[in-house]
Coordinates of N, CA and C and ligand atoms in Angstrom, one line a residue:
M1 N 99.7 105.0 100.9 CA 98.6 104.9 101.9 C 99.0 104.1 103.1
G2 N 98.5 104.4 104.2 CA 98.9 103.7 105.4 C 98.3 102.3 105.5
S3 N 98.9 101.4 106.3 CA 98.5 100.0 106.4 C 97.1 99.9 106.9
S4 N 96.7 100.7 107.9 CA 95.4 100.6 108.5 C 94.3 101.0 107.4
M5 N 94.6 102.0 106.6 CA 93.7 102.4 105.6 C 93.5 101.3 104.5
I6 N 94.6 100.7 104.1 CA 94.5 99.6 103.1 C 93.7 98.4 103.7
A7 N 94.0 98.1 105.0 CA 93.2 97.0 105.6 C 91.7 97.3 105.7
E8 N 91.4 98.6 106.0 CA 90.0 99.0 106.1 C 89.4 99.0 104.7
N9 N 90.1 99.4 103.7 CA 89.5 99.4 102.3 C 89.3 98.0 101.8
L10 N 90.2 97.1 102.1 CA 90.0 95.7 101.7 C 88.8 95.1 102.4
N11 N 88.7 95.4 103.7 CA 87.5 94.9 104.4 C 86.2 95.4 103.8
D12 N 86.2 96.7 103.5 CA 85.1 97.3 102.9 C 84.7 96.7 101.6
I13 N 85.7 96.5 100.7 CA 85.5 95.9 99.4 C 85.0 94.5 99.5
K14 N 85.6 93.7 100.4 CA 85.1 92.4 100.6 C 83.6 92.3 101.0
N15 N 83.3 93.2 101.9 CA 81.8 93.3 102.3 C 81.0 93.6 101.1
Q16 N 81.4 94.5 100.3 CA 80.6 94.9 99.1 C 80.6 93.7 98.1
I17 N 81.6 93.0 98.0 CA 81.6 91.8 97.1 C 80.6 90.8 97.7
H18 N 80.6 90.6 99.0 CA 79.7 89.6 99.6 C 78.3 90.0 99.3
L19 N 78.0 91.3 99.5 CA 76.6 91.7 99.2 C 76.2 91.5 97.7
A20 N 77.2 91.8 96.8 CA 76.9 91.6 95.4 C 76.7 90.1 95.1
E21 N 77.5 89.3 95.7 CA 77.4 87.8 95.5 C 76.0 87.4 95.9
E22 N 75.6 87.9 97.1 CA 74.2 87.5 97.6 C 73.1 87.9 96.6
K23 N 73.3 89.2 96.2 CA 72.3 89.7 95.3 C 72.2 88.9 94.0
A24 N 73.4 88.4 93.5 CA 73.5 87.7 92.3 C 73.1 86.2 92.4
G25 N 72.9 85.8 93.7 CA 72.6 84.4 93.9 C 73.9 83.5 93.8
A26 N 75.0 84.2 93.9 CA 76.3 83.4 93.9 C 76.7 83.0 95.3
K27 N 77.5 82.0 95.4 CA 78.0 81.5 96.6 C 78.9 82.5 97.3
K28 N 78.9 82.6 98.6 CA 79.8 83.5 99.3 C 81.3 83.1 99.0
D29 N 82.1 84.1 98.7 CA 83.5 83.9 98.4 C 83.7 83.2 97.1
S30 N 82.7 83.1 96.2 CA 82.9 82.5 94.9 C 83.6 83.5 94.0
V31 N 83.6 84.8 94.3 CA 84.2 85.8 93.4 C 85.6 86.1 94.0
R32 N 86.6 85.9 93.2 CA 88.0 86.1 93.7 C 88.4 87.6 93.5
L33 N 89.1 88.1 94.5 CA 89.5 89.5 94.4 C 91.0 89.6 94.0
C34 N 91.3 90.3 92.9 CA 92.6 90.5 92.5 C 92.9 92.0 92.8
A35 N 93.9 92.2 93.7 CA 94.2 93.6 94.1 C 95.2 94.2 93.2
V36 N 94.8 95.2 92.4 CA 95.7 95.8 91.4 C 96.6 96.8 92.0
S37 N 97.9 96.5 92.0 CA 98.8 97.3 92.8 C 99.7 98.2 91.9
K38 N 99.4 98.2 90.6 CA 100.2 99.0 89.7 C 100.3 100.5 90.2
F39 N 101.5 101.0 90.0 CA 101.9 102.4 90.4 C 101.9 102.6 91.9
H40 N 101.6 101.5 92.7 CA 101.7 101.7 94.2 C 102.9 100.9 94.7
P41 N 103.5 101.4 95.7 CA 104.8 100.9 96.2 C 104.7 99.5 96.8
A42 N 105.9 98.8 96.9 CA 105.9 97.5 97.5 C 105.3 97.4 98.9
Q43 N 105.5 98.5 99.7 CA 105.0 98.5 101.0 C 103.5 98.4 101.1
D44 N 102.8 98.9 100.1 CA 101.3 98.8 100.0 C 100.9 97.4 99.8
V45 N 101.7 96.7 99.0 CA 101.3 95.3 98.7 C 101.6 94.5 100.0
I46 N 102.7 94.7 100.6 CA 103.0 94.0 101.9 C 101.9 94.3 102.9
D47 N 101.4 95.5 103.0 CA 100.3 95.9 103.9 C 99.1 95.1 103.6
A48 N 98.7 95.0 102.3 CA 97.5 94.3 101.9 C 97.7 92.8 102.1
F49 N 98.9 92.3 101.9 CA 99.2 90.9 102.1 C 99.0 90.5 103.6
E50 N 99.5 91.4 104.4 CA 99.4 91.2 105.9 C 98.0 91.3 106.4
A51 N 97.2 92.0 105.6 CA 95.7 92.1 105.9 C 95.0 90.9 105.3
G52 N 95.7 90.0 104.7 CA 95.1 88.7 104.2 C 94.9 88.6 102.7
Q53 N 95.3 89.6 102.0 CA 95.1 89.6 100.5 C 96.2 88.8 99.9
I54 N 95.9 87.8 99.1 CA 96.9 86.9 98.5 C 97.2 87.3 97.0
L55 N 96.2 87.6 96.3 CA 96.3 87.7 94.8 C 96.4 89.2 94.4
F56 N 97.5 89.5 93.6 CA 97.7 90.8 93.1 C 97.8 90.9 91.6
G57 N 97.5 92.0 91.0 CA 97.5 92.2 89.6 C 98.4 93.4 89.2
E58 N 99.3 93.2 88.2 CA 100.1 94.3 87.7 C 100.0 94.4 86.2
N59 N 100.1 95.6 85.7 CA 100.1 95.8 84.3 C 101.4 95.7 83.5
R60 N 102.4 96.2 84.2 CA 103.7 96.3 83.5 C 104.7 95.3 84.1
V61 N 105.4 94.6 83.2 CA 106.2 93.5 83.7 C 107.4 94.0 84.4
Q62 N 108.0 95.1 83.9 CA 109.2 95.6 84.5 C 108.9 96.1 86.0
E63 N 107.9 96.9 86.1 CA 107.5 97.4 87.4 C 107.1 96.2 88.3
A64 N 106.4 95.2 87.8 CA 106.0 94.1 88.6 C 107.2 93.3 89.1
N65 N 108.2 93.1 88.2 CA 109.4 92.3 88.6 C 110.1 93.0 89.7
E66 N 110.4 94.3 89.5 CA 111.2 95.0 90.6 C 110.4 95.0 91.9
K67 N 109.1 95.3 91.8 CA 108.3 95.4 93.1 C 108.2 94.1 93.8
F68 N 107.9 93.0 93.0 CA 107.6 91.7 93.7 C 108.9 91.0 94.1
T69 N 110.0 91.3 93.4 CA 111.3 90.8 93.9 C 111.5 91.4 95.3
E70 N 111.3 92.7 95.4 CA 111.5 93.4 96.8 C 110.5 92.8 97.8
I71 N 109.3 92.6 97.4 CA 108.2 92.1 98.3 C 108.6 90.7 98.8
N72 N 109.0 89.9 97.9 CA 109.2 88.5 98.2 C 110.5 88.4 99.1
T73 N 111.5 89.2 98.8 CA 112.7 89.2 99.6 C 112.3 89.6 101.1
T74 N 111.5 90.7 101.2 CA 111.2 91.2 102.5 C 110.4 90.1 103.3
L75 N 109.3 89.6 102.6 CA 108.5 88.6 103.3 C 109.2 87.3 103.7
S76 N 110.1 86.9 102.7 CA 110.9 85.6 103.0 C 111.8 85.9 104.2
G77 N 112.4 87.1 104.2 CA 113.3 87.5 105.3 C 112.6 87.5 106.6
R78 N 111.3 87.7 106.6 CA 110.5 87.7 107.9 C 110.0 86.2 108.2
G79 N 110.4 85.3 107.4 CA 110.0 83.9 107.6 C 108.6 83.6 107.1
E80 N 108.1 84.4 106.3 CA 106.8 84.1 105.6 C 106.9 82.9 104.8
K81 N 106.1 81.9 104.9 CA 106.2 80.7 104.1 C 105.5 80.9 102.8
S82 N 104.3 81.4 102.8 CA 103.5 81.6 101.6 C 103.8 83.1 101.1
L83 N 103.8 83.2 99.8 CA 104.1 84.5 99.2 C 102.9 85.0 98.4
P84 N 102.8 86.3 98.0 CA 101.7 86.7 97.2 C 101.7 86.0 95.8
E85 N 100.6 85.9 95.2 CA 100.4 85.4 93.9 C 100.2 86.6 92.9
L86 N 100.8 86.5 91.8 CA 100.8 87.6 90.9 C 100.2 87.3 89.5
H87 N 99.2 88.1 89.1 CA 98.7 88.0 87.7 C 99.1 89.2 86.9
I88 N 99.5 88.9 85.6 CA 99.8 90.0 84.7 C 98.5 90.4 84.0
I89 N 98.1 91.6 84.1 CA 96.7 92.0 83.5 C 96.8 93.0 82.4
G90 N 98.0 93.5 82.1 CA 98.2 94.5 81.1 C 98.6 94.0 79.7
T91 N 98.4 94.7 78.7 CA 98.8 94.3 77.3 C 100.3 93.9 77.4
L92 N 100.6 92.8 76.8 CA 102.0 92.2 76.9 C 102.7 92.2 75.6
Q93 N 103.8 92.8 75.5 CA 104.7 92.7 74.3 C 105.4 91.4 74.3
S94 N 105.7 90.9 73.1 CA 106.3 89.5 73.1 C 107.6 89.5 73.8
N95 N 108.4 90.6 73.7 CA 109.7 90.6 74.3 C 109.7 90.6 75.8
K96 N 108.5 90.8 76.4 CA 108.4 90.8 77.9 C 107.9 89.5 78.4
V97 N 107.6 88.5 77.5 CA 106.9 87.3 77.9 C 107.8 86.5 78.8
K98 N 109.1 86.4 78.5 CA 110.0 85.6 79.3 C 109.9 85.9 80.8
K99 N 110.1 87.2 81.0 CA 110.0 87.7 82.4 C 108.6 87.5 83.0
A100 N 107.6 87.8 82.2 CA 106.2 87.7 82.7 C 105.9 86.3 83.2
V101 N 106.3 85.3 82.4 CA 105.9 84.0 82.9 C 106.8 83.5 84.1
A102 N 108.0 84.1 84.2 CA 108.8 83.8 85.3 C 108.2 84.3 86.7
I103 N 107.6 85.4 86.6 CA 107.1 86.0 87.9 C 105.7 85.9 88.2
S104 N 104.9 85.3 87.3 CA 103.4 85.3 87.5 C 102.9 83.9 87.4
S105 N 101.6 83.7 87.9 CA 101.0 82.4 87.8 C 99.9 82.4 86.7
C106 N 99.6 83.6 86.2 CA 98.6 83.8 85.2 C 98.8 85.0 84.4
I107 N 98.6 84.9 83.1 CA 98.6 86.0 82.2 C 97.1 86.2 81.8
Q108 N 96.5 87.3 82.2 CA 95.1 87.6 82.0 C 94.8 88.3 80.7
S109 N 95.9 88.7 80.0 CA 95.8 89.6 78.9 C 96.2 89.0 77.6
V110 N 96.0 87.8 77.4 CA 96.3 87.1 76.1 C 95.4 87.7 75.0
D111 N 96.0 88.3 74.0 CA 95.1 88.9 72.9 C 95.5 88.5 71.5
R112 N 96.4 87.5 71.4 CA 96.8 87.1 70.0 C 97.5 85.7 70.1
I113 N 97.5 85.0 69.0 CA 98.0 83.6 69.0 C 99.5 83.6 69.2
E114 N 100.2 84.7 68.7 CA 101.7 84.7 68.8 C 102.1 84.8 70.3
L115 N 101.2 85.4 71.1 CA 101.5 85.5 72.5 C 101.5 84.1 73.1
L116 N 100.5 83.3 72.7 CA 100.4 81.9 73.2 C 101.7 81.1 72.9
E117 N 102.1 81.3 71.6 CA 103.3 80.6 71.2 C 104.5 81.0 72.0
E118 N 104.6 82.3 72.3 CA 105.7 82.8 73.1 C 105.7 82.3 74.5
I119 N 104.5 82.3 75.1 CA 104.3 81.8 76.5 C 104.6 80.4 76.6
E120 N 104.2 79.6 75.6 CA 104.5 78.1 75.6 C 106.0 77.9 75.5
K121 N 106.6 78.7 74.7 CA 108.1 78.5 74.5 C 108.8 78.7 75.8
H122 N 108.5 79.8 76.5 CA 109.2 80.1 77.7 C 108.8 79.2 78.9
C123 N 107.5 78.9 79.0 CA 107.1 78.0 80.0 C 107.7 76.6 79.9
S124 N 107.8 76.2 78.6 CA 108.4 74.9 78.3 C 109.8 74.9 78.8
S125 N 110.6 75.9 78.5 CA 112.0 75.9 79.0 C 112.2 76.1 80.5
L126 N 111.1 76.7 81.1 CA 111.2 76.8 82.6 C 110.6 75.5 83.2
G127 N 109.9 74.7 82.4 CA 109.3 73.5 83.0 C 108.1 73.9 83.9
K128 N 107.4 75.0 83.5 CA 106.4 75.6 84.3 C 105.0 75.6 83.6
Q129 N 104.0 75.3 84.3 CA 102.6 75.5 83.7 C 102.1 76.9 84.1
I130 N 101.4 77.5 83.2 CA 100.8 78.8 83.6 C 99.4 78.9 83.1
S131 N 98.6 79.6 83.9 CA 97.2 79.9 83.5 C 97.1 81.1 82.6
V132 N 96.1 81.1 81.7 CA 95.9 82.3 80.9 C 94.4 82.6 80.8
F133 N 94.1 83.8 80.7 CA 92.8 84.3 80.3 C 92.9 85.0 79.0
F134 N 91.8 85.0 78.2 CA 91.8 85.6 76.9 C 91.1 87.0 77.1
E135 N 91.8 88.0 76.8 CA 91.2 89.4 76.9 C 90.4 89.7 75.7
I136 N 89.1 90.1 75.9 CA 88.2 90.3 74.9 C 87.8 91.8 74.8
H137 N 87.8 92.3 73.6 CA 87.4 93.7 73.4 C 85.9 93.7 73.3
T138 N 85.3 94.3 74.4 CA 83.8 94.4 74.4 C 83.3 95.8 74.4
A139 N 84.2 96.8 74.5 CA 83.8 98.2 74.6 C 84.5 99.0 73.5
E140 N 83.7 99.9 72.9 CA 84.2 100.7 71.8 C 85.5 101.5 72.2
D141 N 85.5 102.1 73.4 CA 86.6 103.0 73.7 C 87.9 102.3 74.2
S142 N 87.8 101.0 74.3 CA 89.0 100.3 74.7 C 89.7 99.8 73.5
K143 N 91.1 99.7 73.6 CA 91.8 99.2 72.4 C 92.3 97.8 72.6
S144 N 92.3 97.3 73.8 CA 93.0 96.0 74.0 C 92.0 94.8 73.9
G145 N 92.6 93.7 73.7 CA 91.8 92.4 73.6 C 91.6 92.0 72.2
Y146 N 91.2 90.7 72.1 CA 90.7 90.2 70.7 C 89.6 91.1 70.2
Q147 N 89.7 91.5 69.0 CA 88.7 92.4 68.4 C 87.7 91.5 67.7
D148 N 88.1 90.3 67.4 CA 87.4 89.5 66.4 C 87.3 88.1 66.9
E149 N 86.0 87.6 66.9 CA 85.8 86.2 67.5 C 86.5 85.1 66.7
T150 N 86.7 85.3 65.4 CA 87.3 84.3 64.6 C 88.8 84.1 65.0
E151 N 89.4 85.3 65.4 CA 90.8 85.2 65.9 C 90.9 84.5 67.2
L152 N 89.9 84.8 68.1 CA 89.9 84.1 69.4 C 89.7 82.6 69.1
F153 N 88.8 82.2 68.3 CA 88.5 80.8 68.0 C 89.7 80.1 67.4
K154 N 90.5 80.8 66.6 CA 91.8 80.2 66.1 C 92.7 79.9 67.3
S155 N 92.8 80.8 68.2 CA 93.7 80.5 69.4 C 93.2 79.4 70.2
L156 N 91.9 79.3 70.4 CA 91.3 78.3 71.3 C 91.4 76.9 70.6
E157 N 91.2 76.9 69.3 CA 91.4 75.7 68.5 C 92.8 75.1 68.7
R158 N 93.8 76.0 68.7 CA 95.2 75.5 68.9 C 95.4 75.0 70.3
C159 N 94.7 75.6 71.3 CA 94.8 75.1 72.7 C 94.1 73.7 72.7
A160 N 92.9 73.6 72.1 CA 92.2 72.4 72.2 C 92.9 71.2 71.5
K161 N 93.7 71.6 70.5 CA 94.5 70.6 69.7 C 95.7 70.1 70.5
G162 N 96.0 70.8 71.6 CA 97.1 70.3 72.5 C 98.4 71.0 72.0
D163 N 98.4 72.1 71.3 CA 99.6 72.7 70.9 C 100.4 73.4 72.0
F164 N 99.7 73.7 73.1 CA 100.3 74.4 74.2 C 100.2 73.7 75.5
P165 N 101.0 72.7 75.7 CA 100.9 71.8 76.9 C 101.2 72.5 78.2
H166 N 101.9 73.6 78.1 CA 102.2 74.3 79.4 C 101.3 75.4 79.7
I167 N 100.2 75.5 78.9 CA 99.2 76.6 79.1 C 97.9 76.1 79.5
I168 N 97.3 76.6 80.6 CA 96.0 76.2 81.0 C 95.0 77.4 80.8
P169 N 94.2 77.2 79.8 CA 93.3 78.3 79.4 C 92.1 78.3 80.4
Q170 N 92.1 79.3 81.3 CA 91.1 79.2 82.4 C 89.9 80.2 82.3
G171 N 90.1 81.2 81.4 CA 89.0 82.2 81.5 C 89.0 83.3 80.4
L172 N 88.1 84.2 80.5 CA 88.0 85.3 79.7 C 88.1 86.6 80.5
M173 N 88.6 87.6 80.0 CA 88.8 88.9 80.7 C 88.3 90.0 79.8
T174 N 87.7 91.1 80.5 CA 87.4 92.3 79.7 C 87.4 93.5 80.6
M175 N 87.5 94.6 79.9 CA 87.3 95.9 80.6 C 86.0 96.6 80.0
A176 N 85.1 97.0 80.8 CA 83.9 97.7 80.4 C 84.3 99.2 80.0
P177 N 83.5 99.8 79.2 CA 83.8 101.2 78.9 C 83.8 102.1 80.1
F178 N 84.6 103.2 80.1 CA 84.7 104.1 81.2 C 83.6 105.2 81.0
V179 N 82.4 104.9 81.4 CA 81.3 105.8 81.2 C 80.5 105.8 82.5
E180 N 79.6 106.8 82.6 CA 78.8 107.0 83.7 C 77.6 106.0 83.7
E181 N 76.9 105.9 82.6 CA 75.7 105.1 82.5 C 76.0 103.7 82.7
E182 N 75.0 103.0 83.3 CA 75.2 101.6 83.6 C 75.0 100.7 82.4
A183 N 74.1 101.1 81.5 CA 73.7 100.2 80.4 C 74.9 99.7 79.6
P184 N 75.8 100.5 79.0 CA 76.9 100.0 78.2 C 77.9 99.2 79.0
I185 N 78.0 99.5 80.3 CA 78.9 98.7 81.2 C 78.3 97.3 81.3
R186 N 77.1 97.2 81.6 CA 76.4 95.9 81.8 C 76.5 95.1 80.5
K187 N 76.3 95.8 79.4 CA 76.3 95.2 78.1 C 77.6 94.5 77.8
S188 N 78.7 95.2 78.2 CA 80.0 94.6 78.0 C 80.2 93.3 78.8
F189 N 79.7 93.3 80.0 CA 79.8 92.1 80.9 C 79.0 91.0 80.4
I190 N 77.8 91.3 79.9 CA 76.9 90.3 79.3 C 77.5 89.7 78.1
T191 N 78.2 90.5 77.3 CA 78.9 90.0 76.1 C 79.9 89.0 76.5
L192 N 80.6 89.2 77.5 CA 81.7 88.3 78.0 C 81.1 87.0 78.5
R193 N 80.0 87.1 79.2 CA 79.4 85.9 79.8 C 78.8 85.0 78.7
K194 N 78.2 85.7 77.7 CA 77.7 84.9 76.5 C 78.8 84.3 75.7
L195 N 79.9 85.0 75.6 CA 81.0 84.4 74.8 C 81.5 83.2 75.5
R196 N 81.5 83.2 76.8 CA 82.0 82.0 77.6 C 81.1 80.8 77.3
E197 N 79.8 81.1 77.2 CA 78.9 80.0 76.8 C 79.2 79.4 75.4
T198 N 79.4 80.3 74.5 CA 79.8 79.9 73.1 C 81.1 79.1 73.1
V199 N 82.0 79.6 73.9 CA 83.4 78.9 73.9 C 83.2 77.5 74.6
N200 N 82.4 77.4 75.6 CA 82.3 76.2 76.3 C 81.6 75.1 75.4
E201 N 80.7 75.6 74.6 CA 80.0 74.7 73.6 C 80.9 74.3 72.5
K202 N 81.7 75.2 72.0 CA 82.6 74.9 70.9 C 83.8 74.1 71.3
Y203 N 84.3 74.4 72.5 CA 85.6 73.7 73.0 C 85.4 73.1 74.4
P204 N 84.5 72.1 74.4 CA 84.2 71.5 75.7 C 85.4 70.9 76.5
S205 N 86.5 70.7 75.8 CA 87.7 70.1 76.5 C 88.5 71.2 77.2
L206 N 88.2 72.5 76.9 CA 89.0 73.5 77.5 C 88.4 73.9 78.9
P207 N 89.2 74.1 79.9 CA 88.7 74.5 81.2 C 88.4 76.0 81.4
I208 N 87.7 76.6 80.4 CA 87.4 78.0 80.5 C 86.2 78.3 81.3
K209 N 86.4 78.6 82.6 CA 85.3 78.8 83.6 C 85.3 80.3 84.1
E210 N 86.4 80.9 84.1 CA 86.5 82.2 84.8 C 86.1 83.3 83.9
L211 N 85.4 84.3 84.6 CA 85.2 85.6 83.9 C 85.8 86.7 84.8
S212 N 86.9 87.2 84.3 CA 87.6 88.3 85.0 C 87.0 89.6 84.5
M213 N 86.1 90.2 85.3 CA 85.5 91.4 84.9 C 85.0 92.2 86.1
G214 N 85.1 93.5 86.1 CA 84.8 94.4 87.2 C 86.0 95.0 87.8
M215 N 86.0 96.4 87.9 CA 87.0 97.2 88.5 C 86.4 98.0 89.6
S216 N 87.2 99.0 90.1 CA 86.7 99.8 91.3 C 85.3 100.4 91.0
G217 N 85.1 100.9 89.8 CA 83.8 101.6 89.6 C 82.7 100.8 89.1
D218 N 82.9 99.5 88.8 CA 81.8 98.7 88.2 C 81.7 97.3 88.6
F219 N 82.4 96.9 89.7 CA 82.5 95.5 90.1 C 81.2 94.9 90.5
K220 N 80.3 95.8 91.1 CA 79.0 95.2 91.6 C 78.2 94.8 90.4
I221 N 78.2 95.6 89.3 CA 77.5 95.2 88.1 C 78.1 93.9 87.5
A222 N 79.4 93.9 87.5 CA 80.1 92.7 87.0 C 79.7 91.4 87.7
I223 N 79.6 91.5 89.0 CA 79.3 90.3 89.8 C 77.8 89.9 89.5
E224 N 76.9 90.9 89.4 CA 75.5 90.6 89.0 C 75.5 89.9 87.7
E225 N 76.4 90.2 86.8 CA 76.4 89.5 85.5 C 77.3 88.3 85.4
G226 N 77.8 87.8 86.6 CA 78.4 86.5 86.6 C 80.0 86.5 86.7
S227 N 80.5 87.7 87.1 CA 82.0 87.7 87.3 C 82.4 86.7 88.3
T228 N 83.6 86.1 88.0 CA 84.2 85.2 89.0 C 85.5 85.8 89.6
M229 N 86.0 86.9 89.0 CA 87.1 87.6 89.5 C 87.0 89.1 89.2
V230 N 87.2 89.9 90.3 CA 87.2 91.3 90.1 C 88.6 91.8 90.3
R231 N 89.0 92.8 89.5 CA 90.3 93.4 89.5 C 90.2 94.8 90.1
I232 N 90.6 95.0 91.3 CA 90.3 96.3 92.0 C 91.6 97.0 92.5
G233 N 91.8 98.2 92.0 CA 93.0 98.9 92.4 C 92.7 100.1 93.3
T234 N 92.1 101.1 92.6 CA 91.9 102.4 93.3 C 91.1 102.3 94.6
A235 N 90.1 101.5 94.7 CA 89.3 101.4 95.9 C 90.0 100.7 97.0
I236 N 91.1 100.1 96.7 CA 92.0 99.5 97.8 C 93.2 100.4 98.2
F237 N 93.9 100.8 97.1 CA 95.2 101.5 97.3 C 95.1 103.0 97.1
G238 N 93.9 103.6 96.7 CA 93.8 105.0 96.4 C 94.2 105.3 95.0
K239 N 94.1 106.6 94.7 CA 94.4 107.1 93.3 C 95.8 106.8 92.9
R240 N 96.0 106.5 91.6 CA 97.4 106.3 91.2 C 98.1 107.6 90.8
D241 N 99.3 107.7 91.1 CA 100.1 108.9 90.7 C 101.0 108.5 89.5
Y242 N 100.5 109.0 88.3 CA 101.2 108.5 87.1 C 102.5 109.3 86.8
Q243 N 102.9 110.2 87.7 CA 104.1 111.0 87.5 C 105.3 110.1 87.5
Ligands
LIG1 C1 94.3 99.3 86.4 C2 93.5 98.2 86.0 C3 92.5 97.7 86.9 C4 92.1 98.4 88.2 O1 91.4 99.6 88.0 P1 90.7 100.4 89.2 O2 89.7 101.2 88.5 O3 91.8 101.2 89.8 O4 90.1 99.5 90.1 C5 91.8 96.6 86.5 N1 92.1 95.9 85.3 C6 93.0 96.3 84.5 C7 93.3 95.6 83.2 C8 93.7 97.5 84.8 O5 94.7 97.9 84.0

C-alpha cells in the first residue's frame, strides 16, 4: 500500500478511536494504537512510522526480526533517533522466546507459566526488563490464551511472589470471536474487563492495568468496554496476502 494511503488510514482510525473514547467517557488519547504489520513489508511500517505511528505488533518472531532489523537499519541510516516499538502478539513457542525478548518491549501473548520462566531466563541474561500481557481465552472459536482461570492465577501468584524480576505484568489481552453479531463480541470484552477487576483484587501488588482488546472489525465495541490498547492491522495496511 502507498504511503499516503497508510497515512490516511491511520488518521481515519485515530479519529474513530477518539470518537469511541468520547462515547465511552474515556480521556482523549487514553487508548493506545498498536499497528499490526504482520504480512506487510518493511516499507509499510516505515510509512506508518513517518506518519507518526510508534507502536507496532507482529505475530511471528522470525518475520518480525527480519523486518524490524531492516526497518531499524533504514531509519538509523537516515539519522532517526527514535525507533519503532515492537510488541509480540502471536502465540509464542518456547524456542522463539530468546529472539522475541531481544527485539520487543512487550510480549502480549503469554499463555502459560513455562513461557514466563523462559522469558525471565532470557531477560535476565540480557539484563533487560520486559512487559507482558496475559492472553485470555474468552471466545469459543479461538484456541489461544489461558483457558482456565486457575492456571492464570498460578502464573500471577508466581509474579506476585517476585519469581520473575525482569518481567513487568502490565495487562490482559484477548481476541473476540470472529462473528457478525455484536453480542458475543461484547461479551468477550466484558469478560476480560471483569477478569482484570478480579486480578486487581487478588493481586494488588501487580501493575495489571491494560486491556489489549479490539481489532479492525471490533475496536469501537472494545473501547466502549474499557479497552486501553487496540491492535489494528487490516484497517491501516489493507488485506494481508497469506501466499
Ligand atoms: C492479526 C492480529 C490483529 C489485527 O487484526 P486485524 O483484523 O487485521 O485488525 C490483532 N491481534 C492479533 C493477536 C492478531 O493476530
